[in-house]
Structure formats: structure tokens, C-alpha cells
Coordinates of N, CA and C in Angstrom, one line a residue:
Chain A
X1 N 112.3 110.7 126.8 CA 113.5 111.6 126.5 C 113.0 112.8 125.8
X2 N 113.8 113.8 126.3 CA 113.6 115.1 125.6 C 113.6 115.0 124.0
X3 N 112.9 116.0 123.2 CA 112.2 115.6 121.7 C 112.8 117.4 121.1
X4 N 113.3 117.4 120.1 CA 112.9 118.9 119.6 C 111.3 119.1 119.8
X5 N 111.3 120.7 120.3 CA 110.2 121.7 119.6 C 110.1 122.7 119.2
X6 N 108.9 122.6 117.9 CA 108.7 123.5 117.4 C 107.5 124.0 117.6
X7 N 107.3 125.3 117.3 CA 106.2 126.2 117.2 C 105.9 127.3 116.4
X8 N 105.0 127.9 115.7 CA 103.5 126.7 115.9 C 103.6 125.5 115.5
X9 N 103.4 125.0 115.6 CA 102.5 123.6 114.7 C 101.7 124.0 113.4
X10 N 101.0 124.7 113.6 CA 99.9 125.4 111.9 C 100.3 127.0 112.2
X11 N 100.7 127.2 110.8 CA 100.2 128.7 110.5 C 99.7 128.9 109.1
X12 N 99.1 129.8 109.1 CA 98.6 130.5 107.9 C 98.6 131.9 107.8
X13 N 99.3 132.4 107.1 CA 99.7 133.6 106.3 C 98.9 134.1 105.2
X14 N 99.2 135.4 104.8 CA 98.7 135.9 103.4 C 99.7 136.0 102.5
X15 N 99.6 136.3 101.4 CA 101.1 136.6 100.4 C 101.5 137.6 101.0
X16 N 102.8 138.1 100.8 CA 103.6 139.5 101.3 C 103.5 139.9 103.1
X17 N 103.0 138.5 103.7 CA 103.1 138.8 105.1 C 104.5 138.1 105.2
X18 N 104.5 138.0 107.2 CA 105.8 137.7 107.6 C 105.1 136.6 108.6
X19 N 106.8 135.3 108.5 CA 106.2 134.3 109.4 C 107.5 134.6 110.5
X20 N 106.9 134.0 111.8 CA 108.8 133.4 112.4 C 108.3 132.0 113.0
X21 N 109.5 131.4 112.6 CA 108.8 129.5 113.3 C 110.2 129.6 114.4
X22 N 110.0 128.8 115.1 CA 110.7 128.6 116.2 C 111.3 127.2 116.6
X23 N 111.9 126.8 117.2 CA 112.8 125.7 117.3 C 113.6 125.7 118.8
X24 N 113.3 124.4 119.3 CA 113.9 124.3 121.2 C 115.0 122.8 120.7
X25 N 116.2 123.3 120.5 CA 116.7 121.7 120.4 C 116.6 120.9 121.3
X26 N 117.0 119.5 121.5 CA 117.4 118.6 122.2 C 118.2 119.3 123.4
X27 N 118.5 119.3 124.3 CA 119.3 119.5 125.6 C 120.8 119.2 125.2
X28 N 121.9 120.0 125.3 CA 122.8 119.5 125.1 C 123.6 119.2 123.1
X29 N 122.5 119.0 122.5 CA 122.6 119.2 121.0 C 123.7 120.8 120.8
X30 N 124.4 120.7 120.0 CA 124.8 121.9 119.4 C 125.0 122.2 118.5
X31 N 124.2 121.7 117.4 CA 124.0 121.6 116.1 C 122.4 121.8 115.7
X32 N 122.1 122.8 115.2 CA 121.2 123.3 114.7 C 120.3 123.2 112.9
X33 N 119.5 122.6 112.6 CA 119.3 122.6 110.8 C 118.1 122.8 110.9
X34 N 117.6 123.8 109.5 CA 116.5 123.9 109.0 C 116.2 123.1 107.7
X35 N 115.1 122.7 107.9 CA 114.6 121.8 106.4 C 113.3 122.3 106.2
X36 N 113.4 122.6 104.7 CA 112.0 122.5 103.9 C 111.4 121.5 103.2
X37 N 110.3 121.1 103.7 CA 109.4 119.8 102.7 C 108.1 120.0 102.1
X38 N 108.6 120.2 100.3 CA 107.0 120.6 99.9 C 105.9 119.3 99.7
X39 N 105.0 119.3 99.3 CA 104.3 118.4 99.1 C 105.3 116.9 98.2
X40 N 104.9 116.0 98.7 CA 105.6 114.6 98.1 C 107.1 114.8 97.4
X41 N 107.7 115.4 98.1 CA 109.4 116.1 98.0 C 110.0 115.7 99.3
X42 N 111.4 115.4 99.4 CA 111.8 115.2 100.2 C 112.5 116.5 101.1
X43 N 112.7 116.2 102.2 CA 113.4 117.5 103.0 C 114.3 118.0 102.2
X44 N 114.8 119.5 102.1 CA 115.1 119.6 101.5 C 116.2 121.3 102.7
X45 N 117.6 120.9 102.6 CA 118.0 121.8 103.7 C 118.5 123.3 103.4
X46 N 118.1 124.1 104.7 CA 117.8 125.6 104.3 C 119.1 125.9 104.9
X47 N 119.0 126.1 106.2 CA 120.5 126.5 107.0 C 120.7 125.9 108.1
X48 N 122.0 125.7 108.7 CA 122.5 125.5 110.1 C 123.2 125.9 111.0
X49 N 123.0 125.8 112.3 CA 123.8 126.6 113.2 C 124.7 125.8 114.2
X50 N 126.4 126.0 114.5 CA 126.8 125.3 115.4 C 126.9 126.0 116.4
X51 N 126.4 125.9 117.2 CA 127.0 126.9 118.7 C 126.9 128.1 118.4
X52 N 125.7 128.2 118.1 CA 124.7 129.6 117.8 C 125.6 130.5 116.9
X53 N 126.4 130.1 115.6 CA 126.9 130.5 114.4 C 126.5 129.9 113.1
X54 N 126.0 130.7 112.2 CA 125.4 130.0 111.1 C 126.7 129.7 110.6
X55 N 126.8 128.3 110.2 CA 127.7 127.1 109.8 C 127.3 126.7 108.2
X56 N 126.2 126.9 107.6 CA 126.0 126.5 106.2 C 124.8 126.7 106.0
X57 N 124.4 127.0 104.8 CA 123.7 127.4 104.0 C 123.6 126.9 102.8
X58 N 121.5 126.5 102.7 CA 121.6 125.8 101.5 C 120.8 126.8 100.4
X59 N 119.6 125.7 99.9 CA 118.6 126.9 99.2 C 117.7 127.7 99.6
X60 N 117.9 128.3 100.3 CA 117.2 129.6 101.3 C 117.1 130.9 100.5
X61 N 115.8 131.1 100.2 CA 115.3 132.3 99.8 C 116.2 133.6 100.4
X62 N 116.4 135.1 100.0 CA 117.2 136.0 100.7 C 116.4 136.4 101.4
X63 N 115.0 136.4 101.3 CA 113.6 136.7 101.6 C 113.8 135.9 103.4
X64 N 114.5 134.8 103.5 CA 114.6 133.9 104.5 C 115.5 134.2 105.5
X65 N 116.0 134.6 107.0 CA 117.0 134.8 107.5 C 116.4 133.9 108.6
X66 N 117.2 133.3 109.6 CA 117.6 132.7 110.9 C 118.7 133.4 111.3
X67 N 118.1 132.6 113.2 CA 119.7 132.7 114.0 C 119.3 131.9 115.3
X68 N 120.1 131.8 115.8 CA 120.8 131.5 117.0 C 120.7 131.8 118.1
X69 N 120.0 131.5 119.4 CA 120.0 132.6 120.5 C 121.0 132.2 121.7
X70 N 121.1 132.6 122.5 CA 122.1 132.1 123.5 C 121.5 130.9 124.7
X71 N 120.1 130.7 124.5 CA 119.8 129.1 124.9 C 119.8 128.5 124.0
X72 N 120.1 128.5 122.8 CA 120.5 127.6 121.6 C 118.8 127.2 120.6
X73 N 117.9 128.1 121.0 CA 116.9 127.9 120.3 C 117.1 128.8 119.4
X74 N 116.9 128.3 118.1 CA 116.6 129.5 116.9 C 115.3 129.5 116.4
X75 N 115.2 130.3 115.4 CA 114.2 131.0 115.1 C 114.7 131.4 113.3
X76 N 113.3 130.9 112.8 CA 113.3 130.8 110.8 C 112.3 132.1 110.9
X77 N 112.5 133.6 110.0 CA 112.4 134.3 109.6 C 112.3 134.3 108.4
X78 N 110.9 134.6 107.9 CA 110.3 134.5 106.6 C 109.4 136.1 105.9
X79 N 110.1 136.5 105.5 CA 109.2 138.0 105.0 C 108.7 137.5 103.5
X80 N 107.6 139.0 103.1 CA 107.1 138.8 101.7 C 106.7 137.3 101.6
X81 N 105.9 136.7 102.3 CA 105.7 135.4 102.0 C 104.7 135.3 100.8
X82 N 105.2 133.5 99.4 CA 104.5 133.6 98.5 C 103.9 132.3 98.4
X83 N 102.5 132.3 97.2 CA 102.6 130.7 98.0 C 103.1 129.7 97.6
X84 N 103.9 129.3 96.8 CA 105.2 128.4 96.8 C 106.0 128.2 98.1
X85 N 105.8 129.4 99.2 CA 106.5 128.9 100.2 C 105.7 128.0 101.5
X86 N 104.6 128.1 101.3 CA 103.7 127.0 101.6 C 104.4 125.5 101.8
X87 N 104.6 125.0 102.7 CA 105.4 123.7 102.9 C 105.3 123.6 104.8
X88 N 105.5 122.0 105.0 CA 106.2 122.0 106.1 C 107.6 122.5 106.1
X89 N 107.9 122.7 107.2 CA 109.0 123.3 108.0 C 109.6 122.6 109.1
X90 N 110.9 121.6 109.2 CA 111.1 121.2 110.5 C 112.8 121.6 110.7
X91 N 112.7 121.3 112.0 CA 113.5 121.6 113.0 C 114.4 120.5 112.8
X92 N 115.8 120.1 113.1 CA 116.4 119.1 113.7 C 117.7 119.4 114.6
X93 N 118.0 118.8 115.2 CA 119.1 118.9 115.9 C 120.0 118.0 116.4
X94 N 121.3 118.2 116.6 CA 122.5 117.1 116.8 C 123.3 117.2 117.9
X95 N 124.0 116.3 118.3 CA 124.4 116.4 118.9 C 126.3 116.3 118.6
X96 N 127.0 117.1 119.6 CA 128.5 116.7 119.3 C 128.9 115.7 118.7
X97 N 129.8 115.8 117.8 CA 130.3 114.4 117.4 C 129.4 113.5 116.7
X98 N 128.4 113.6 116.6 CA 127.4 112.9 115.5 C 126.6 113.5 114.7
X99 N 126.5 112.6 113.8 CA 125.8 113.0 112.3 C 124.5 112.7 112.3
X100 N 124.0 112.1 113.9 CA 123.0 111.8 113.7 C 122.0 113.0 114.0
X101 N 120.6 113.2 113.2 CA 120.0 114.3 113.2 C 118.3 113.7 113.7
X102 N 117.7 114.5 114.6 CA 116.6 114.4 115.2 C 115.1 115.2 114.5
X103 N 114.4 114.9 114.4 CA 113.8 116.4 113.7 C 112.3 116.6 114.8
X104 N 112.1 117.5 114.9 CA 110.9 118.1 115.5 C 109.9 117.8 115.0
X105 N 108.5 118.3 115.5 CA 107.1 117.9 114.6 C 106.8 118.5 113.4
X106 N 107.4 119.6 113.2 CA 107.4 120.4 111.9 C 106.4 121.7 112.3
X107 N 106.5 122.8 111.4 CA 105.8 123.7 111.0 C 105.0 123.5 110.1
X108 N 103.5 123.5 109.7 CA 103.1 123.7 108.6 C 102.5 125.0 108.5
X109 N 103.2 125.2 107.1 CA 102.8 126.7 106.9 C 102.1 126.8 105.8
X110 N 101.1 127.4 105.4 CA 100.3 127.9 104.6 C 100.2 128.9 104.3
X111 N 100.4 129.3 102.9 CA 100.4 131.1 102.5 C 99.0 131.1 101.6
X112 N 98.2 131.5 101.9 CA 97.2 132.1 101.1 C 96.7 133.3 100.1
Chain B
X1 N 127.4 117.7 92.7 CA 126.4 117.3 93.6 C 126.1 116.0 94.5
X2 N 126.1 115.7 95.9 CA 125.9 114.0 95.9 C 124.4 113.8 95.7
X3 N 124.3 112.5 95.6 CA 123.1 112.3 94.9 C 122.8 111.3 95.8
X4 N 121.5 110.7 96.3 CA 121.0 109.5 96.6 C 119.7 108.9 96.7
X5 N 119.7 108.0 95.9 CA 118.8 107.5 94.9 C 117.9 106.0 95.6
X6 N 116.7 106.0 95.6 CA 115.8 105.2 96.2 C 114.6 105.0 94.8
X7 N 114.2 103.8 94.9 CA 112.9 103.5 93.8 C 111.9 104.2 95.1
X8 N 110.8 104.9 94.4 CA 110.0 105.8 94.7 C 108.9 104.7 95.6
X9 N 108.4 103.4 94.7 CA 107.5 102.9 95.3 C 106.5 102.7 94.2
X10 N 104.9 102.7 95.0 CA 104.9 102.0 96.4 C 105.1 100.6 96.1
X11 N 105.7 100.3 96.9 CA 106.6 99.0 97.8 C 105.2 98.2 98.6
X12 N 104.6 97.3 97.7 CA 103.7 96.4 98.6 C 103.7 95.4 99.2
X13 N 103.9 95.0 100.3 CA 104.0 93.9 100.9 C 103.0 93.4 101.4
X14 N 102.7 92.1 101.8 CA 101.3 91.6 102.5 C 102.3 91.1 104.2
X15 N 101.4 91.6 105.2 CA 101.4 90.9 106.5 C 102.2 90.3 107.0
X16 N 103.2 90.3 107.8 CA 104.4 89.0 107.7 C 105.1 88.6 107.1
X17 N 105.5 89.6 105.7 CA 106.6 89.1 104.7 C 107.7 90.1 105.3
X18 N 108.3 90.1 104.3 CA 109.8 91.1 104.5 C 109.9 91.9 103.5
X19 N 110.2 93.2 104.0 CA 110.2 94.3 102.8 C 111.8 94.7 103.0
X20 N 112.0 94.9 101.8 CA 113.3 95.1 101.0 C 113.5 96.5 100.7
X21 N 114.0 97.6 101.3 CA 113.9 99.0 100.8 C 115.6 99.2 100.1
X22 N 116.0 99.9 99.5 CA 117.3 99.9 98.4 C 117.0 101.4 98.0
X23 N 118.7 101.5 98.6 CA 119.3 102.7 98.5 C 120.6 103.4 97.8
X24 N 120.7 103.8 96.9 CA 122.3 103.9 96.5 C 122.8 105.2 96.3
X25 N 124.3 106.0 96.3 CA 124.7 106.9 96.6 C 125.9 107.1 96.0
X26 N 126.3 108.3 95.6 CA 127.0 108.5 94.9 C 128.1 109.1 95.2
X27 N 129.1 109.1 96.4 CA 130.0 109.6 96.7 C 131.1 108.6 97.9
X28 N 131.6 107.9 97.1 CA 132.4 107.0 97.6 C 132.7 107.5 99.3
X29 N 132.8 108.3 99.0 CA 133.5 108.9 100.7 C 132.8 108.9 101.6
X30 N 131.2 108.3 101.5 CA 130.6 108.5 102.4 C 130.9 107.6 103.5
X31 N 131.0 108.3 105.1 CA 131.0 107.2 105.8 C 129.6 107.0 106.6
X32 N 128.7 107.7 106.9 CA 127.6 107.6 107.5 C 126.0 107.6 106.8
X33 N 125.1 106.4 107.0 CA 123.7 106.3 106.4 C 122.9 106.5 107.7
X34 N 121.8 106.9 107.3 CA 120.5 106.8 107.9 C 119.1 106.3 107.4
X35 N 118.6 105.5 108.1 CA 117.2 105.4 107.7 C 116.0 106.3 108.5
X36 N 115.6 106.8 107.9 CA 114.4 107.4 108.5 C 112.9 107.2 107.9
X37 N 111.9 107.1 108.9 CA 110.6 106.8 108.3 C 109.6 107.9 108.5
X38 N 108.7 108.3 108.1 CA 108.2 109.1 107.8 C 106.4 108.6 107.7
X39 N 105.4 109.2 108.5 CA 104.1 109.3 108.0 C 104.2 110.6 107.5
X40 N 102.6 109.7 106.5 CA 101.9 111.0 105.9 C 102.0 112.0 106.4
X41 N 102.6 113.7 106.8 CA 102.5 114.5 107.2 C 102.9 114.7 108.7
X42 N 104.0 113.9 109.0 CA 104.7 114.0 110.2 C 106.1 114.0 109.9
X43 N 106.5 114.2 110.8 CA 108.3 114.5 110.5 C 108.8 113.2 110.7
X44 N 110.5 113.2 110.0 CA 110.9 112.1 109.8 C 111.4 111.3 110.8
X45 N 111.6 109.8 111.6 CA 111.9 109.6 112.7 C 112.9 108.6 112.3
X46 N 114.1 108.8 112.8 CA 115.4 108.1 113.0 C 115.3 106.9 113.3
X47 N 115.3 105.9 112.4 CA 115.4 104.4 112.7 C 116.5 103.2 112.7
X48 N 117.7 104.1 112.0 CA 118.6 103.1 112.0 C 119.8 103.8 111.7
X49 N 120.9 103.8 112.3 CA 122.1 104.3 111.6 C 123.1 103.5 111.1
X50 N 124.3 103.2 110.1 CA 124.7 102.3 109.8 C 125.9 102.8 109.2
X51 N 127.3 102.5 110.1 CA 128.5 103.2 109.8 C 129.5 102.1 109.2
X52 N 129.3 100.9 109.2 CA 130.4 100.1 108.9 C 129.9 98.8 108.0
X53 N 130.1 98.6 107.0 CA 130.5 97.2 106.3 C 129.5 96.3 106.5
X54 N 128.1 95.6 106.0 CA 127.8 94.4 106.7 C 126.0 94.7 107.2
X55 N 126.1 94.1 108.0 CA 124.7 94.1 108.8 C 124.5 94.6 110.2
X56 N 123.2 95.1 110.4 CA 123.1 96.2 111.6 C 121.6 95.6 111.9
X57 N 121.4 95.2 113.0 CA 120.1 94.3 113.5 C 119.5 95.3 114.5
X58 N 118.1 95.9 114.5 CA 117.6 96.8 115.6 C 116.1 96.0 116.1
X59 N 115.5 95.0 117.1 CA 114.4 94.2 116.4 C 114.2 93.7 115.4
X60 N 113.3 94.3 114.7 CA 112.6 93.5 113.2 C 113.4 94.5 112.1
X61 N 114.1 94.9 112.7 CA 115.0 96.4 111.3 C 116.3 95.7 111.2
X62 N 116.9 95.5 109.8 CA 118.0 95.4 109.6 C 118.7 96.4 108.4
X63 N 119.5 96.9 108.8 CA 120.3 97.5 108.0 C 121.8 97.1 107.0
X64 N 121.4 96.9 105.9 CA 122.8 96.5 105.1 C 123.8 97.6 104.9
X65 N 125.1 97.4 104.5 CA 125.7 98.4 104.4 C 127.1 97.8 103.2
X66 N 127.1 98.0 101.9 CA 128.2 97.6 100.9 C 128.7 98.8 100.1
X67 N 129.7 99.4 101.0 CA 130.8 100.3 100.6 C 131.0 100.4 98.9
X68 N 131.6 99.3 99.1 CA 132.4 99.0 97.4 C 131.3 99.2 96.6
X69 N 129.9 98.7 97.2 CA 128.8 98.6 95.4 C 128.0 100.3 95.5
X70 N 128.5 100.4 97.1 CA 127.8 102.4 97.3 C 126.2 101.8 97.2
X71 N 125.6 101.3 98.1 CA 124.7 101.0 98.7 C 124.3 100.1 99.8
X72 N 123.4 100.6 100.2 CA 122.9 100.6 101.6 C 120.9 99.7 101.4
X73 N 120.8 99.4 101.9 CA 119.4 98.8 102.6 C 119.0 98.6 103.8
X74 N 117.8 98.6 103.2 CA 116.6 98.1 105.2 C 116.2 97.4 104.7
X75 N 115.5 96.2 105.8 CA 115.3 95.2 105.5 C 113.9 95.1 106.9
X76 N 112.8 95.0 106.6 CA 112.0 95.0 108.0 C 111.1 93.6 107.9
X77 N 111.2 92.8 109.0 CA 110.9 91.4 109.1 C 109.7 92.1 109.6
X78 N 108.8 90.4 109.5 CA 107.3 90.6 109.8 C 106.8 91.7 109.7
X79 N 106.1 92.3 108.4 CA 106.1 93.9 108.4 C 104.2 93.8 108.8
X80 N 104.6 95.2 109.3 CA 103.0 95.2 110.0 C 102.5 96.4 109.4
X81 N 101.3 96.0 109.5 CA 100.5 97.8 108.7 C 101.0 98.6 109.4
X82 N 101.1 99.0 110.4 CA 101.8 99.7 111.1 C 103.4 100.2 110.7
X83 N 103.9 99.6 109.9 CA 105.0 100.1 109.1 C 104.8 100.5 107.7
X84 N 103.3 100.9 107.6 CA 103.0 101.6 105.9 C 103.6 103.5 106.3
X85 N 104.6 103.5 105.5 CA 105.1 104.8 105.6 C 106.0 105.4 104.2
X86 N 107.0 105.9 104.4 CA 107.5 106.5 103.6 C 108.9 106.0 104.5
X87 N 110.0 105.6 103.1 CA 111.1 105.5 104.1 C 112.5 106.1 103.2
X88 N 113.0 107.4 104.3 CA 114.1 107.8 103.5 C 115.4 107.4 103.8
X89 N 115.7 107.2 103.0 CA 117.5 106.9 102.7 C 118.5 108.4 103.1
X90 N 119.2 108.6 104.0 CA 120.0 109.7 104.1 C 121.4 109.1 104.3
X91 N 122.1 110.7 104.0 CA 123.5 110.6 104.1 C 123.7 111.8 104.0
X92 N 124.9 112.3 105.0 CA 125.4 113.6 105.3 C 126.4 113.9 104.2
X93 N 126.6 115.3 103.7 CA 127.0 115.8 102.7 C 128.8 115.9 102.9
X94 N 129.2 115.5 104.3 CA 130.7 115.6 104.4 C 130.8 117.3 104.2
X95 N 130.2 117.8 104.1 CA 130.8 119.4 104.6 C 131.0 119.8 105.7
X96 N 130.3 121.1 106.1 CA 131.1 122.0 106.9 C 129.8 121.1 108.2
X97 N 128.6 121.7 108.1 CA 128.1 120.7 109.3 C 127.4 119.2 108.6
X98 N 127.6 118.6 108.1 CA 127.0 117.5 107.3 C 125.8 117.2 107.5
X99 N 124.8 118.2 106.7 CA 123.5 118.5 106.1 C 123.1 117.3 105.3
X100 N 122.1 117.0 105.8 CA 121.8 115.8 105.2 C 121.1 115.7 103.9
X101 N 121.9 114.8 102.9 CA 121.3 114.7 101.7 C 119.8 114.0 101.8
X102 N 118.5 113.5 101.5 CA 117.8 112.7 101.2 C 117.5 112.2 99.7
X103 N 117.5 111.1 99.8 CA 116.6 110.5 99.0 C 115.2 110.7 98.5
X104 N 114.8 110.3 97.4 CA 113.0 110.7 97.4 C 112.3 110.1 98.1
X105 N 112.6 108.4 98.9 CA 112.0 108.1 99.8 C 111.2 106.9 98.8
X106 N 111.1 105.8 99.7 CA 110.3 105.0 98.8 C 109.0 104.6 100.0
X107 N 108.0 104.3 99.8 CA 106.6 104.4 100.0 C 106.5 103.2 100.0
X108 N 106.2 102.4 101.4 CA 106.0 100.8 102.2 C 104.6 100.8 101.7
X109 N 103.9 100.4 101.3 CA 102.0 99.9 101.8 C 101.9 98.2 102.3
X110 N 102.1 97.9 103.7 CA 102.0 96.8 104.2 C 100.2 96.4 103.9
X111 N 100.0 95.3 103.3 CA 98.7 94.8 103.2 C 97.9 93.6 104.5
X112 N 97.0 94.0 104.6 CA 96.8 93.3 106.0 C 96.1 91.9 105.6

């Protein structure tokens, strides 16, 4: 069965550069979420999109923007990167009518 | 804020016993749990969902579910090293797209 992807898989950054991580949902999903996970912390959620409209927003840096494209893949936008923002990054996605959430392999990002 | 709360661990079990994971939650209204497990540095993988009252059997996974006491459990028969992970307790926040709360996750170490 079709799986979320993300891309990259590893990045590494400098402080005050810029990342974009990327996200291919499930087929048919229309529900979109970003999650942050730092070291031995649990996910922790950034924003989501229903039908390519940001729908909610958690603790997301302003520093942070996403969106929505019209194949329904989005894309996490990260400027001024510090290294606190160093963490994985995953993807999940849903489908109509359920709560249930899928997640991708993650981003790991490193700011140096 | 909802809150949902897991003993951190680690949770040791030897070979063929049964591990007991415990989960509790703070918003009576919830109607939907998740279990998900997690390796070291992989994303989290959807193992159980559990919408109603009682017990939920997947294989060697069982899922409790007690409304009234506002907790929830997994229960994994014959546990194998292969089930040394991390296991989070979730529940969607009832908002606008129901963003999943997590737990801290409690930490399996099956012993062989």
C-alpha cells in the first residue's frame, strides 16, 4: 500500500539558512499535519491542512510557513534556521472521515 | 489543555510474557485512541485504534478501552525483542482538524 513521502530524509543546515521539507500524502487522504520531534520528546504538532487550506495551527515558529499545493503535497518552510530547530520532522496524513493519522519516514534536520 | 499521560518506562519484560502499557487522559469527551510504536529514530507506526468501550484484539495486540476511569491500554502477548520500542498513547484534540495529542510514550525493552 501506498505510504506518505517525505523528502529529504537528512538535511543539514547552518544557523540563519533556509530549509523546505516536503510531503506526498497517501492517495486520496485530505488531511494534511506537520509534527515536530526533538530528541526523547514526543511529536509535537506544528500545522494542518484540509483540502489544501491551513485548518490549524499549533506551536510553529513565525520563522515557519507551510502550504498546500493543488496535488495535495505540501511543503514546511523554515527561514533563519537555529539550532534548537534541529529535530526530526514528519509528515502525516488522513483520510476523510477518520482520525486516524499515518506518518511518513520523517525529515531529520540538523542546524549547525 | 488535554493532557495524556503514560509512565515513561522502561517497561522490561522477558521473552513470552505480556506487557502491559497504561495510558490515561484527561478529557472526558474523548472519543478516539491510538496506539502507535515507534523505533529509535523512525517515525511512529499506527498499531491500534480503539473507539468503543471494552477490548479490541489485532494478533498478539490488544487494546483496552474504560471511558468512565478515562483510560485506555495495550496489552502485547508473547512479546518479542522485536517489539523493544517506544509506545505512544494518542488522542485527537476534538478541534478543528483533530491534531493529535501524544503522550511521552513509555519505552518496551523485551529481554531475550
Amino acid at each position: 500500500a501506498a505510504g506518505v513521502i517525505q523528502s529529504p530524509r537528512h538535511l543539514i543546515k547552518e544557523k540563519r539558512e533556509t530549509a523546505t521539507l516536503k510531503c506526498y500524502p497517501i492517495p486520496r487522504h485530505d488531511t494534511v499535519y506537520w509534527y515536530q520531534q526533538g530528541p526523547g520528546q514526543d511529536p509535537q504538532f506544528l500545522i494542518s491542512f484540509y483540502e489544501k487550506m491551513q485548518s490549524d495551527k499549533g506551536s510553529i515558529p513565525d520563522r515557519f510557513s507551510a502550504q498546500q499545493f493543488s496535488d495535495y503535497h505540501s511543503e514546511l518552510n523554515m527561514s533563519s534556521l537555529e539550532l534548537g530547530d534541529s529535530a526530526l520532522y514528519f509528515c502525516a496524513s488522513s483520510p476523510r472521515d477518520s482520525h486516524e493519522q499515518y506518518f511518513g519516514p520523517g525529515t531529520r534536520l540538523t542546524v549547525t | 489543555q488535554k493532557e495524556v499521560e503514560q509512565n515513561s518506562g522502561p517497561l522490561s519484560v522477558p521473552e513470552g510474557a505480556i506487557a502491559s502499557l497504561n495510558c490515561t487522559y484527561s478529557d472526558r469527551g474523548s472519543q478516539s485512541f491510538f496506539w502507535y510504536r515507534q523505533y529509535s529514530g523512525k517515525s511512529p507506526e499506527l498499531i491500534m485504534s480503539i473507539y468503543s468501550n471494552g477490548d479490541k484484539e489485532d494478533g498478539r495486540f490488544t487494546a483496552q478501552l474504560n471511558k468512565a476511569s478515562q483510560y485506555v491500554s495495550l496489552l502485547i502477548r508473547d512479546s518479542q525483542p522485536s517489539d523493544s520500542a517506544t509506545y505512544l498513547c494518542a488522542v485527537p484534540d476534538g478541534g478543528a482538524t483533530n491534531k493529535l495529542i501524544f503522550g511521552t510514550g513509555t519505552l518496551l525493552a523485551v529481554q531475550p
